[in-house]
């Protein structure tokens, strides 16, 4: 036989069980998005290369997959590339369709993206992103709703999480009050390591990064911030008293916490000044969600941006969004054994038969069962019973209806519960009742 | 402002309304597939170029999109291409994973495919295919189930259809009995035009294609076949009396029709000897479905193949499958105005408020409504009522709950039915009741 065929490295086939589990995640998330009035869109897999280039930094440009028609010479190829994320195509979409859209525009998008990254464990060249954004409003209700969505998605999935919350304006305020407004990135990178390397090492790094002794000392009250979120915010108000932007950030935080109380949000939320993801891009709130019972890093993240569509010539449109990491959520659900058991099989019952007449008899039953929306299969040949049972086992079908001459003459089937091994003769009415439970 | 961004020709953005409609089609189809025990799989968007090349003929090879990492020189590029259809990746999947699969393997797959075709009306460079196959069994139950699936999908979608049914073995038998077994393709191509060009012209073409007078005369009873499917089959049994393969084809047809009767199939089915799609590929039944009330060609098609996996070195695996044309089904549903009206909006009610306190009051209500699985939005700012109403209109949200001081003091909202314009004050219990209807 020829060599087994294979797929490109960094890509994956998803079999039936994986697909059922992935659909469970996506359907759960979609269901929550829709409760909040977000609507789905899709953009093409390929974008003009000009839409993509220069949007992800120099490194990102190198990770773009380019597309070429088979018949074309490379030099003549119209320049297209595969989608690298959902954010840039979304910005392109909003600008291109702005006359058709009504703002605030609440959209979600669940599609694969492609990156020519070096494949490694947990990093793929094709993977799904699952983004939800509201754009065209600077109301903090956007932040509130996204936090509520996080709460509800993980409640439904059964994953205990902590949401880390920060605000770019507070970080800017800190840099301002210590007299190093241009050092906001350096400061954030350094204090991000506080948990890992301790305060001494952080201070050393801050000096390496160009802060003077006075500035490092001024940062100490911030490094030592603790207590409840409310206590931290109170302390920050004093620390940031001379920074307009810093106080604005604190005020935004307070508004969000107040509104979360109004809607009785019970999510574990931590004001985390070390959180800095996408710092060059976010302008307000910054979110990151971590699973409490699995060591896997961030499973959801996002923030407020004020200039997403500016790259396509439409400035001044504020939005806020988050992205759910489907692959990591999958891994958490697997590790914690949280996938519902019934996902294993979509088929509720298999008919196993001893002969052609029995097979025809079974066909009549399937018609009635499917009319009750019961998923049914008939083993396609009246072959050895062991083989038919093996098929049910492999597909984890919970019931088998065995049909022989006795069953046909009494207008019944022999119903076998595959988990318990229990068997009993049942009529069609009894069968419908059993399967509809 | 900069030039409006655009997308590559032959590709499409799908907005919220289109997505809701597309999801309606896919969800309907998926629901029926699952009733028959078919399970979803997904394969990567890119395949090794060797998996794809030579599988779609010379023309097909030219229509492949090739992929290149951005950083790579074209000459060094690892050879990958975008999926051209779902059939070849499915064959590759079955061979690659054959040890993990239990046969008969019933799978469906709904994913985009890419072809570097010249874009034109109704022809895209990226479009979804929706394939369902059972592989690893030569039982005619496969054909039966696919026909039942066609019946149920179009019943649910409300599209009246006719299924055209043919069998490659009958066509082979016809070629055999007229003494031209190597002319099966020529004969089929010619008689395919019977409706359009008439019997004289067909006979002329048959001669052009190398049939002699005697052979053309021998074909006449076949060209003149009419009556019910049963009458046609009876006539064919006489005509094909000396062809083993022809009689086998007739027998297969009879079995399928018998079984369709057992399951009370009411689908309009026509035995159509002119149907020849994929002739080089199919080995048994051939299906094609046409909408009766729209002139749009085939909306579903497929057939039995005996050697799909042979191209990857695994011969002798028989299967049968069909493919639903989502774009054409979309066009038929649009033309006949058959999309359910409620697809337009996922949001059931919008809260419109006069001030910040009212907005907080509304937030409390949304919490309770969402707990009843009601999709709710709050207009994010207490701005002009006209603007808030305009948002509800644009999004076709059926109800608006208006909140002012009066409503807050009486613990109600003013509920406006956007279709009728009717307004009334309601409590939260009354609101839940109204929206859950």
Tab-separated table of C-alpha atoms in Angstrom, chain A residues 1-2 4-8 11-16 19 23 30 34-48 51 61-62 64-71 74 80 82 92-93 95-99 101-106 114 116 125-126 128 137-139 141 144-145 148 151 156 259 262-264 312-314 344-347 356 359-360 363-364 367 370 373-381 391 394-395, chain B residues 1-2 4-8 11-16 19 23 30 34-48 51 61-62 64-71 74 80 82 92-93 95-99 101-106 114 116 125-126 128 137-139 141 144-145 148 151 156 259 262-264 312-314 344-347 356 359-360 363-364 367 370 373-381 391 394-395:
chain	number	residue	atom	x	y	z
A	1	UNK	CA	0.000	0.000	0.000
A	2	UNK	CA	1.072	3.578	-0.665
A	4	UNK	CA	-0.209	7.019	4.482
A	5	UNK	CA	-1.337	10.496	3.503
A	6	UNK	CA	-0.762	13.299	5.999
A	7	UNK	CA	-1.627	16.950	6.619
A	8	UNK	CA	0.632	20.023	6.755
A	11	UNK	CA	-2.774	21.835	11.141
A	12	UNK	CA	-5.318	19.414	12.578
A	13	UNK	CA	-8.112	17.081	11.622
A	14	UNK	CA	-11.048	17.196	14.011
A	15	UNK	CA	-12.822	13.864	14.394
A	16	UNK	CA	-16.411	13.385	15.530
A	19	UNK	CA	-16.044	18.309	16.767
A	23	UNK	CA	-19.320	22.750	18.842
A	30	UNK	CA	-22.734	31.991	20.832
A	34	UNK	CA	-26.896	36.452	21.509
A	35	UNK	CA	-28.467	37.062	24.946
A	36	UNK	CA	-26.689	40.420	24.784
A	37	UNK	CA	-27.726	41.259	21.234
A	38	UNK	CA	-24.435	40.508	19.506
A	39	UNK	CA	-24.848	39.251	15.947
A	40	UNK	CA	-22.574	37.049	13.891
A	41	UNK	CA	-20.668	38.144	10.813
A	42	UNK	CA	-18.088	36.366	8.665
A	43	UNK	CA	-15.310	37.806	6.541
A	44	UNK	CA	-13.397	36.043	3.744
A	45	UNK	CA	-10.457	33.788	4.592
A	46	UNK	CA	-8.301	35.830	2.254
A	47	UNK	CA	-7.778	39.585	2.415
A	48	UNK	CA	-5.885	41.852	0.067
A	51	UNK	CA	-5.141	45.087	4.326
A	61	UNK	CA	4.239	40.367	8.570
A	62	UNK	CA	6.601	37.413	8.375
A	64	UNK	CA	1.399	35.869	7.047
A	65	UNK	CA	0.500	33.088	4.633
A	66	UNK	CA	0.388	34.429	1.095
A	67	UNK	CA	-1.836	33.000	-1.589
A	68	UNK	CA	-1.090	32.444	-5.203
A	69	UNK	CA	-3.307	31.074	-7.963
A	70	UNK	CA	-1.883	27.802	-9.208
A	71	UNK	CA	-1.687	29.008	-12.797
A	74	UNK	CA	4.637	34.364	-8.449
A	80	UNK	CA	-3.664	38.101	-1.174
A	82	UNK	CA	-4.820	34.440	4.730
A	92	UNK	CA	-11.760	46.661	7.489
A	93	UNK	CA	-15.371	45.431	7.567
A	95	UNK	CA	-14.935	50.923	7.448
A	96	UNK	CA	-16.037	49.247	4.226
A	97	UNK	CA	-19.656	48.810	5.336
A	98	UNK	CA	-20.031	51.807	7.630
A	99	UNK	CA	-22.986	53.190	5.687
A	101	UNK	CA	-24.230	49.495	9.810
A	102	UNK	CA	-26.127	50.955	12.728
A	103	UNK	CA	-23.944	51.976	15.642
A	104	UNK	CA	-23.216	50.888	18.297
A	105	UNK	CA	-22.431	47.827	16.202
A	106	UNK	CA	-22.406	44.636	18.256
A	114	UNK	CA	-3.652	31.276	10.010
A	116	UNK	CA	3.111	30.664	9.711
A	125	UNK	CA	-0.844	27.257	12.105
A	126	UNK	CA	-4.617	27.164	11.781
A	128	UNK	CA	-10.175	29.376	15.569
A	137	UNK	CA	-19.812	53.813	21.510
A	138	UNK	CA	-17.568	54.854	24.365
A	139	UNK	CA	-20.131	53.898	26.993
A	141	UNK	CA	-21.800	49.565	29.390
A	144	UNK	CA	-19.955	45.789	31.778
A	145	UNK	CA	-21.616	43.538	29.211
A	148	UNK	CA	-21.208	39.706	32.279
A	151	UNK	CA	-19.332	35.394	33.900
A	156	UNK	CA	-22.398	27.559	31.701
A	259	UNK	CA	-22.600	48.707	37.539
A	262	UNK	CA	-26.225	46.647	40.136
A	263	UNK	CA	-26.405	43.486	38.036
A	264	UNK	CA	-25.255	41.300	40.960
A	312	UNK	CA	-8.310	52.211	7.360
A	313	UNK	CA	-8.902	55.934	7.434
A	314	UNK	CA	-11.862	56.170	9.806
A	344	UNK	CA	-20.052	11.461	22.914
A	345	UNK	CA	-22.822	10.238	20.683
A	346	UNK	CA	-25.467	12.009	18.691
A	347	UNK	CA	-27.232	8.728	17.903
A	356	UNK	CA	-33.845	-8.696	5.526
A	359	UNK	CA	-34.363	-4.787	8.521
A	360	UNK	CA	-37.512	-3.627	6.741
A	363	UNK	CA	-37.001	0.867	8.855
A	364	UNK	CA	-40.683	1.373	9.689
A	367	UNK	CA	-39.462	6.553	10.509
A	370	UNK	CA	-37.323	10.292	13.768
A	373	UNK	CA	-36.854	13.937	16.683
A	374	UNK	CA	-35.008	10.891	17.981
A	375	UNK	CA	-31.654	10.233	16.303
A	376	UNK	CA	-31.709	6.666	14.990
A	377	UNK	CA	-29.475	4.404	12.987
A	378	UNK	CA	-30.077	1.010	11.437
A	379	UNK	CA	-27.067	-1.210	10.995
A	380	UNK	CA	-27.067	-1.407	7.205
A	381	UNK	CA	-26.843	-5.194	6.917
A	391	UNK	CA	-20.619	-0.653	16.003
A	394	UNK	CA	-17.579	2.173	19.109
A	395	UNK	CA	-20.018	5.012	18.502
B	1	UNK	CA	-10.227	60.083	4.011
B	2	UNK	CA	-8.261	57.163	2.597
B	4	UNK	CA	-12.335	52.553	1.145
B	5	UNK	CA	-10.785	49.160	1.850
B	6	UNK	CA	-12.065	46.199	-0.157
B	7	UNK	CA	-11.864	42.413	-0.307
B	8	UNK	CA	-10.392	40.145	-3.006
B	11	UNK	CA	-14.926	36.613	-1.958
B	12	UNK	CA	-17.724	37.883	0.273
B	13	UNK	CA	-18.427	39.465	3.621
B	14	UNK	CA	-21.494	38.061	5.322
B	15	UNK	CA	-23.361	40.602	7.425
B	16	UNK	CA	-25.670	39.813	10.335
B	19	UNK	CA	-25.273	35.055	8.580
B	23	UNK	CA	-26.929	29.549	9.881
B	30	UNK	CA	-27.191	19.523	10.405
B	34	UNK	CA	-27.867	14.018	13.062
B	35	UNK	CA	-31.283	12.324	13.050
B	36	UNK	CA	-29.626	9.704	10.856
B	37	UNK	CA	-26.507	9.328	12.988
B	38	UNK	CA	-24.104	11.288	10.808
B	39	UNK	CA	-21.384	13.059	12.774
B	40	UNK	CA	-19.428	16.171	11.921
B	41	UNK	CA	-15.720	16.283	11.163
B	42	UNK	CA	-13.452	19.102	9.993
B	43	UNK	CA	-10.239	18.957	8.009
B	44	UNK	CA	-7.601	21.699	7.702
B	45	UNK	CA	-8.063	24.483	5.158
B	46	UNK	CA	-4.687	23.630	3.709
B	47	UNK	CA	-3.594	20.232	2.450
B	48	UNK	CA	-0.216	19.104	1.188
B	51	UNK	CA	-2.919	15.437	-1.738
B	61	UNK	CA	-5.066	21.728	-10.917
B	62	UNK	CA	-4.977	25.214	-12.402
B	64	UNK	CA	-5.891	25.426	-6.886
B	65	UNK	CA	-4.801	28.246	-4.615
B	66	UNK	CA	-1.236	27.653	-3.442
B	67	UNK	CA	0.062	28.875	-0.124
B	68	UNK	CA	3.408	30.304	0.680
B	69	UNK	CA	4.801	31.520	3.999
B	70	UNK	CA	5.434	35.220	3.821
B	71	UNK	CA	9.084	34.870	4.758
B	74	UNK	CA	8.689	30.753	-3.650
B	80	UNK	CA	0.554	23.500	0.394
B	82	UNK	CA	-6.191	25.446	-0.115
B	92	UNK	CA	-7.448	11.465	2.711
B	93	UNK	CA	-9.021	11.586	6.200
B	95	UNK	CA	-7.213	6.569	4.775
B	96	UNK	CA	-5.124	8.461	7.335
B	97	UNK	CA	-7.415	7.632	10.266
B	98	UNK	CA	-8.749	4.249	9.146
B	99	UNK	CA	-7.554	2.492	12.276
B	101	UNK	CA	-12.731	4.804	12.558
B	102	UNK	CA	-15.560	2.335	12.875
B	103	UNK	CA	-17.209	1.428	9.598
B	104	UNK	CA	-19.692	2.130	8.138
B	105	UNK	CA	-18.404	5.628	8.825
B	106	UNK	CA	-21.159	8.237	8.632
B	114	UNK	CA	-11.500	27.730	-2.570
B	116	UNK	CA	-9.243	30.283	-8.442
B	125	UNK	CA	-13.630	31.885	-5.122
B	126	UNK	CA	-14.570	30.966	-1.570
B	128	UNK	CA	-19.157	26.564	1.583
B	137	UNK	CA	-20.676	-0.282	3.289
B	138	UNK	CA	-22.234	-1.187	-0.048
B	139	UNK	CA	-25.709	-1.522	1.483
B	141	UNK	CA	-29.643	1.592	2.911
B	144	UNK	CA	-32.273	5.201	1.068
B	145	UNK	CA	-31.119	7.351	3.977
B	148	UNK	CA	-34.858	10.467	3.186
B	151	UNK	CA	-36.937	14.719	1.704
B	156	UNK	CA	-38.156	21.645	6.835
B	259	UNK	CA	-37.510	0.578	0.708
B	262	UNK	CA	-41.595	0.976	3.408
B	263	UNK	CA	-40.648	4.315	4.982
B	264	UNK	CA	-43.548	6.101	3.246
B	312	UNK	CA	-4.664	7.248	-1.429
B	313	UNK	CA	-3.850	3.569	-1.659
B	314	UNK	CA	-6.872	2.051	0.083
B	344	UNK	CA	-34.049	39.153	11.212
B	345	UNK	CA	-33.271	39.947	14.798
B	346	UNK	CA	-31.794	37.934	17.600
B	347	UNK	CA	-32.584	40.656	20.154
B	356	UNK	CA	-28.418	57.543	34.204
B	359	UNK	CA	-30.198	53.153	32.788
B	360	UNK	CA	-29.256	51.511	36.083
B	363	UNK	CA	-29.735	47.037	33.938
B	364	UNK	CA	-31.525	45.350	36.859
B	367	UNK	CA	-30.405	40.667	34.447
B	370	UNK	CA	-31.610	37.135	30.533
B	373	UNK	CA	-33.067	33.274	28.296
B	374	UNK	CA	-34.522	36.408	26.724
B	375	UNK	CA	-32.105	38.306	24.452
B	376	UNK	CA	-31.959	41.887	25.701
B	377	UNK	CA	-30.066	45.036	24.873
B	378	UNK	CA	-29.821	48.357	26.673
B	379	UNK	CA	-29.101	51.394	24.549
B	380	UNK	CA	-25.720	52.314	26.024
B	381	UNK	CA	-26.459	55.989	26.668
B	391	UNK	CA	-31.430	51.717	16.697
B	394	UNK	CA	-32.463	49.326	12.233
B	395	UNK	CA	-31.892	46.089	14.112
